[in-house]
Short mmCIF file of C-alpha atoms in Angstrom, two decimals:
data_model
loop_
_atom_site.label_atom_id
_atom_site.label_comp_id
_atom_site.label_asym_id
_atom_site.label_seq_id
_atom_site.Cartn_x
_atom_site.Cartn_y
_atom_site.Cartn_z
CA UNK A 17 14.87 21.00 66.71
CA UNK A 18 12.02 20.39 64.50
CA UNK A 19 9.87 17.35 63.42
CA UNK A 20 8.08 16.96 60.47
CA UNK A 21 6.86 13.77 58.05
CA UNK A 22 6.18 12.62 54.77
CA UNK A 23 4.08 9.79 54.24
CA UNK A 24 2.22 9.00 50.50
CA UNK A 25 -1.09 8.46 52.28
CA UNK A 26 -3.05 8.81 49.13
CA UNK A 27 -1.22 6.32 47.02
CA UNK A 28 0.07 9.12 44.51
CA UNK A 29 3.84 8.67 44.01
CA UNK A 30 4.10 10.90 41.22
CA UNK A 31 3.70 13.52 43.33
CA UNK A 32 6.68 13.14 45.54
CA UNK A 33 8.46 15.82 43.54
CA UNK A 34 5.52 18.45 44.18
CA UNK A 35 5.47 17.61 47.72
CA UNK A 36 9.51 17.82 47.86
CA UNK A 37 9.68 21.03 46.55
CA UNK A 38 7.58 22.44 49.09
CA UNK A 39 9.88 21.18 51.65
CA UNK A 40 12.94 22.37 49.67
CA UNK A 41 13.57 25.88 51.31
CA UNK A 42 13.34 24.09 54.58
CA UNK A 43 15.26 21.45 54.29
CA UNK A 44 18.26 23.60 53.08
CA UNK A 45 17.72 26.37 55.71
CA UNK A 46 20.57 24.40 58.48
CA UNK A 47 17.89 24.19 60.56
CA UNK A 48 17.97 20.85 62.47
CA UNK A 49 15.46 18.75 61.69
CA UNK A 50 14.11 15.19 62.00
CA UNK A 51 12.03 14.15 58.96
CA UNK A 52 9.95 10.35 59.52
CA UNK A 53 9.48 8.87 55.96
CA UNK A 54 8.72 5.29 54.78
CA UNK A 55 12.10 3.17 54.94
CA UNK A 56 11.66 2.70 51.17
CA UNK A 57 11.56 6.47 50.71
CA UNK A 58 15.18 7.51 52.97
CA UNK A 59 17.26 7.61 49.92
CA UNK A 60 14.91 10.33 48.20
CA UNK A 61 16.23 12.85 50.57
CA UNK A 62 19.90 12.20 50.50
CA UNK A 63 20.03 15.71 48.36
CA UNK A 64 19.01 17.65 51.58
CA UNK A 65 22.13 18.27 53.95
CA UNK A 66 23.51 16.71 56.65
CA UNK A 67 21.29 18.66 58.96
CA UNK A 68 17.92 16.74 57.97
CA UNK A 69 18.04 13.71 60.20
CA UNK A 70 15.73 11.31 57.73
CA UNK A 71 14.53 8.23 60.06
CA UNK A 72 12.70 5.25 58.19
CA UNK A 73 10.02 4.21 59.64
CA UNK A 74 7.52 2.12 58.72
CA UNK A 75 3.35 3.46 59.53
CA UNK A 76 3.03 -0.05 60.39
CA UNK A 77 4.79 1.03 63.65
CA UNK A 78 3.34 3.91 64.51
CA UNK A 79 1.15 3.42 67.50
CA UNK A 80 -1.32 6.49 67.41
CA UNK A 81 -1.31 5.94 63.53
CA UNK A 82 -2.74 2.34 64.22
CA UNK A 83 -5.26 3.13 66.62
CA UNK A 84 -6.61 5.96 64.21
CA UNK A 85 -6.52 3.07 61.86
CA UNK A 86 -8.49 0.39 63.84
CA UNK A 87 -11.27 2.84 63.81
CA UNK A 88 -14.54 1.15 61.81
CA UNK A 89 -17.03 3.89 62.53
CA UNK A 90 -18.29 6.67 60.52
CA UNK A 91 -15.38 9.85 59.61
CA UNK A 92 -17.01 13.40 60.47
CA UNK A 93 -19.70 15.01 58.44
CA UNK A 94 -18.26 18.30 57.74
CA UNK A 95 -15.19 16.27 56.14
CA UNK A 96 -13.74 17.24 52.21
CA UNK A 97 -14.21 13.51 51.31
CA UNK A 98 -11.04 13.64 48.66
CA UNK A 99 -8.82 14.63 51.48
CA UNK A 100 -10.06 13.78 54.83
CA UNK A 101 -9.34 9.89 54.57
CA UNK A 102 -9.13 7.54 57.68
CA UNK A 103 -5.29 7.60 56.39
CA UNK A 104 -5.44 11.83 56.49
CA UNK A 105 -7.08 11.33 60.36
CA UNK A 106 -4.38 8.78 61.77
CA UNK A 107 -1.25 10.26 60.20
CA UNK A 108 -2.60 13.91 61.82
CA UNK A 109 -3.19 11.95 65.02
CA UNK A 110 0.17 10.58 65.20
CA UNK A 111 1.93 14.05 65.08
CA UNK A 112 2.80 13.99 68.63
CA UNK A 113 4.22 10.24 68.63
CA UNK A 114 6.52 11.69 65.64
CA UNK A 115 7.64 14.38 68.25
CA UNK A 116 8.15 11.58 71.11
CA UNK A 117 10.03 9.37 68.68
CA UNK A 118 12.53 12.52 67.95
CA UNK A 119 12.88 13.39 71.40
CA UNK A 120 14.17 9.72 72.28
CA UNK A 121 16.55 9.64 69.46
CA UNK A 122 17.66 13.38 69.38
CA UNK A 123 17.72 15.05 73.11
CA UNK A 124 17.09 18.45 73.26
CA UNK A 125 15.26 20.64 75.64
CA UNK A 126 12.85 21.38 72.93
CA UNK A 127 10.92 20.57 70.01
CA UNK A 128 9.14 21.76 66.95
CA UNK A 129 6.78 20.08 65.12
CA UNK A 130 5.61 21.84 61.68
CA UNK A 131 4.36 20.45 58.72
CA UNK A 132 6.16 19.25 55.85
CA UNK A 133 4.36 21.24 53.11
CA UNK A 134 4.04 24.30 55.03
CA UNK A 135 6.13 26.57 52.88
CA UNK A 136 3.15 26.14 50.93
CA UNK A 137 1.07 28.90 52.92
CA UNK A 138 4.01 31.43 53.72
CA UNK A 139 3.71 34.82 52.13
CA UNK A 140 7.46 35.33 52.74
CA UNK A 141 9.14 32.17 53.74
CA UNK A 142 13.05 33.94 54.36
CA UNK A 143 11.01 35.79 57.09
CA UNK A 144 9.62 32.44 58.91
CA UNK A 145 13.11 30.34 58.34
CA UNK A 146 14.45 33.48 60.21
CA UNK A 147 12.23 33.39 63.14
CA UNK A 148 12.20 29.37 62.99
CA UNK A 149 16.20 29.93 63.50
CA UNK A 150 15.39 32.84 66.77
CA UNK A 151 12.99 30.03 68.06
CA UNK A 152 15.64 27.14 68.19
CA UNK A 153 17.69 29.36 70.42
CA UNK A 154 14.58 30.32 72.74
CA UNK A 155 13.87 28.30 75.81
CA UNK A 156 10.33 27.21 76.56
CA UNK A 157 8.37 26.00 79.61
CA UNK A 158 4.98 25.39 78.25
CA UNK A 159 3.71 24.31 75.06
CA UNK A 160 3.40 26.76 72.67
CA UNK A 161 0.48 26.65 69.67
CA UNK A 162 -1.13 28.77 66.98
CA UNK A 163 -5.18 29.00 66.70
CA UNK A 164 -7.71 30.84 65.40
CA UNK A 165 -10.39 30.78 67.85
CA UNK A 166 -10.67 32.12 71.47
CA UNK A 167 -11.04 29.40 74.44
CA UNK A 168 -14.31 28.37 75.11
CA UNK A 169 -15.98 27.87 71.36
CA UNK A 170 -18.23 24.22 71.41
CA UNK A 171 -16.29 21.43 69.94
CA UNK A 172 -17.89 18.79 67.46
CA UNK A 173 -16.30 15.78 66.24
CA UNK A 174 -18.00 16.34 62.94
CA UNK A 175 -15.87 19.46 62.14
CA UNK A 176 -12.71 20.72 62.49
CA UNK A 177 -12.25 22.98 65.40
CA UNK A 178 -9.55 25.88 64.75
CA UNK A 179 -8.65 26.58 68.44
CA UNK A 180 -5.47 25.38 67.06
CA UNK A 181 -4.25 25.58 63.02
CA UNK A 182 -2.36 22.08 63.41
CA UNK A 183 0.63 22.91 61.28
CA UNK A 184 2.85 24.21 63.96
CA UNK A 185 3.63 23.78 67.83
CA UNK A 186 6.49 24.01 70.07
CA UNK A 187 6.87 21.63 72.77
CA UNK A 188 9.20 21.39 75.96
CA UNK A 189 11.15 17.87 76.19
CA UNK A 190 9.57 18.06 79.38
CA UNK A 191 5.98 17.35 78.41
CA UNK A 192 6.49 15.39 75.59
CA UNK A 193 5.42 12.07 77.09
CA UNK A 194 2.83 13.93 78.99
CA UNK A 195 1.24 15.25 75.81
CA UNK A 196 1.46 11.81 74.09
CA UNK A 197 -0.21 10.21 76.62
CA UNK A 198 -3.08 12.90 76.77
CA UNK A 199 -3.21 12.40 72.80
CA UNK A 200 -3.22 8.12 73.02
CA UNK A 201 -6.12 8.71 75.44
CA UNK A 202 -8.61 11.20 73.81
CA UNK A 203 -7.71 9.19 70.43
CA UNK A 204 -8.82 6.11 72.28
CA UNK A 205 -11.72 7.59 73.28
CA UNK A 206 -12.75 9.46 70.15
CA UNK A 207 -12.35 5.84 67.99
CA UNK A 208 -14.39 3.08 70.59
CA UNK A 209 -16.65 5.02 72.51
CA UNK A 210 -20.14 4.88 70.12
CA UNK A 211 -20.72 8.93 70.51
CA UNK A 212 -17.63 9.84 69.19
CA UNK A 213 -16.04 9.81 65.93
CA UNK A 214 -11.99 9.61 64.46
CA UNK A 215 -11.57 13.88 63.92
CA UNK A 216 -9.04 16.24 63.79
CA UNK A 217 -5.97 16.46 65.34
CA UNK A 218 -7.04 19.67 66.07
CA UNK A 219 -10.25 18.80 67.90
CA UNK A 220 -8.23 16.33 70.38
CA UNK A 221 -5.67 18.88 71.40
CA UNK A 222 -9.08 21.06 71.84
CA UNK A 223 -10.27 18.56 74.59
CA UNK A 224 -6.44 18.21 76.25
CA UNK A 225 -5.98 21.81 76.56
CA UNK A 226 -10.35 22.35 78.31
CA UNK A 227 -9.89 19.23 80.83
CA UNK A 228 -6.25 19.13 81.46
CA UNK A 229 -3.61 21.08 80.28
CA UNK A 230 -4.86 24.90 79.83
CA UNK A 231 -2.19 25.82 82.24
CA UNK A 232 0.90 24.60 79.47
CA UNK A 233 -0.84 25.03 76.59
CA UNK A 234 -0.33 28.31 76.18
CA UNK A 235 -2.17 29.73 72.62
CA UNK A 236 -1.28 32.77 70.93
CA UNK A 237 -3.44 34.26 67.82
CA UNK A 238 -2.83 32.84 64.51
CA UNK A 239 -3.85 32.24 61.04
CA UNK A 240 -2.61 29.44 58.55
CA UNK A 241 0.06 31.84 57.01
CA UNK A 242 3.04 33.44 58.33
CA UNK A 243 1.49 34.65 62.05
CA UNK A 244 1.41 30.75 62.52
CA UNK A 245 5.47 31.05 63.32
CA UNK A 246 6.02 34.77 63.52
CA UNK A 247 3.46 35.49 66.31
CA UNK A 248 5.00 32.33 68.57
#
């Protein structure tokens, strides 16, 4: 099963429609797949078939989103300032709690988290929905992630680490609470303690996977295009 989200973080409603029609192919592949959106948004997505579970739910209620929120220190250096809001750092931050939140309303034995947009970077997008379909049949034991870098590189909150590319993982039901506690706990960290600073997602799951979880994290070699899916 896969997760995903849309929220209008940047306060641009006319672009719904652009951001929609990057999610078109996969919302009408029959994949299953729970989509979180903004109660006020549901009815947007009635055109998408019975197979997109669409779940309202407010940001307001999103605990890892809020606690990315509360955050009043500095955001990273090496940031693109139009696009790497306090907004941008909590909704990436809150993928995993999107995952959790599917898990208790939709049991299955696994889950997918992937982008909305991703379509967006696919060179041939028939070829991923395929594999996308191979993996909901696959059973998994450990995590499963995309990255670009080999273990080991130094992490700094100031820029974004690409151990991991972000848009994809798959998860086992199994360590689903697991992982969301390791996220609410780094996040925690990485927003009160003064040598710190809100970052990536990316950089978190970098600091899960070097002090507690290399052993079911398991990374394969990736790059933010097709390889992000096809290589899993």
């Amino acid at each position: 099963m896969l997760v995903t989200c849309y929220y209008d973080i940047y306060g641009k409603p006319e672009r719904f429609f652009e951001y929609a029609s990057l999610f078109y192919d996969l919302g009408i592949s029959g994949l299953p797949i729970v989509l979180f959106v903004d109660p006020s948004m549901v009815y947007k997505f009635r055109i998408f078939p019975s197979t997109v579970h669409v779940v309202g739910l407010p940001l307001q209620e999103v605990e890892l989103y809020q606690l990315a929120m509360s955050y009043t220190g500095e955001l990273p250096n090496g940031r693109t300032v139009a696009k790497d809001t306090k907004e941008f750092y909590a909704l990436m931050n809150a993928k995993i709690e999107f995952v959790k939140r599917a898990a208790a309303l939709f049991p299955a034995d696994k889950y997918m988290w992937i982008d909305f947009g991703i379509c967006k970077i696919f060179k041939n997008t028939e070829r991923v929905l395929a594999k996308l379909g191979e993996l909901e049949k696959r059973s998994f034991t450990k995590m499963h992630l995309p990255g670009c870098w080999s273990f080991g590189r130094p992490m700094s909150v100031d820029h974004i680490n690409w151990r991991f590319c972000g848009g994809f993982f798959v998860i086992p039901s199994w360590f689903v609470n697991r992982y969301f506690d390791h996220n609410r706990a780094v996040l925690r960290d990485f927003c009160t303690m003064p040598q710190y600073k809100l970052t990536w997602e990316t950089n978190v799951w970098t600091v899960i996977e070097m002090c507690a979880e290399k052993e079911n994290m398991v990374w394969f070699s990736a790059d933010h295009n097709d390889t992000m899916v096809l290589n899993c």
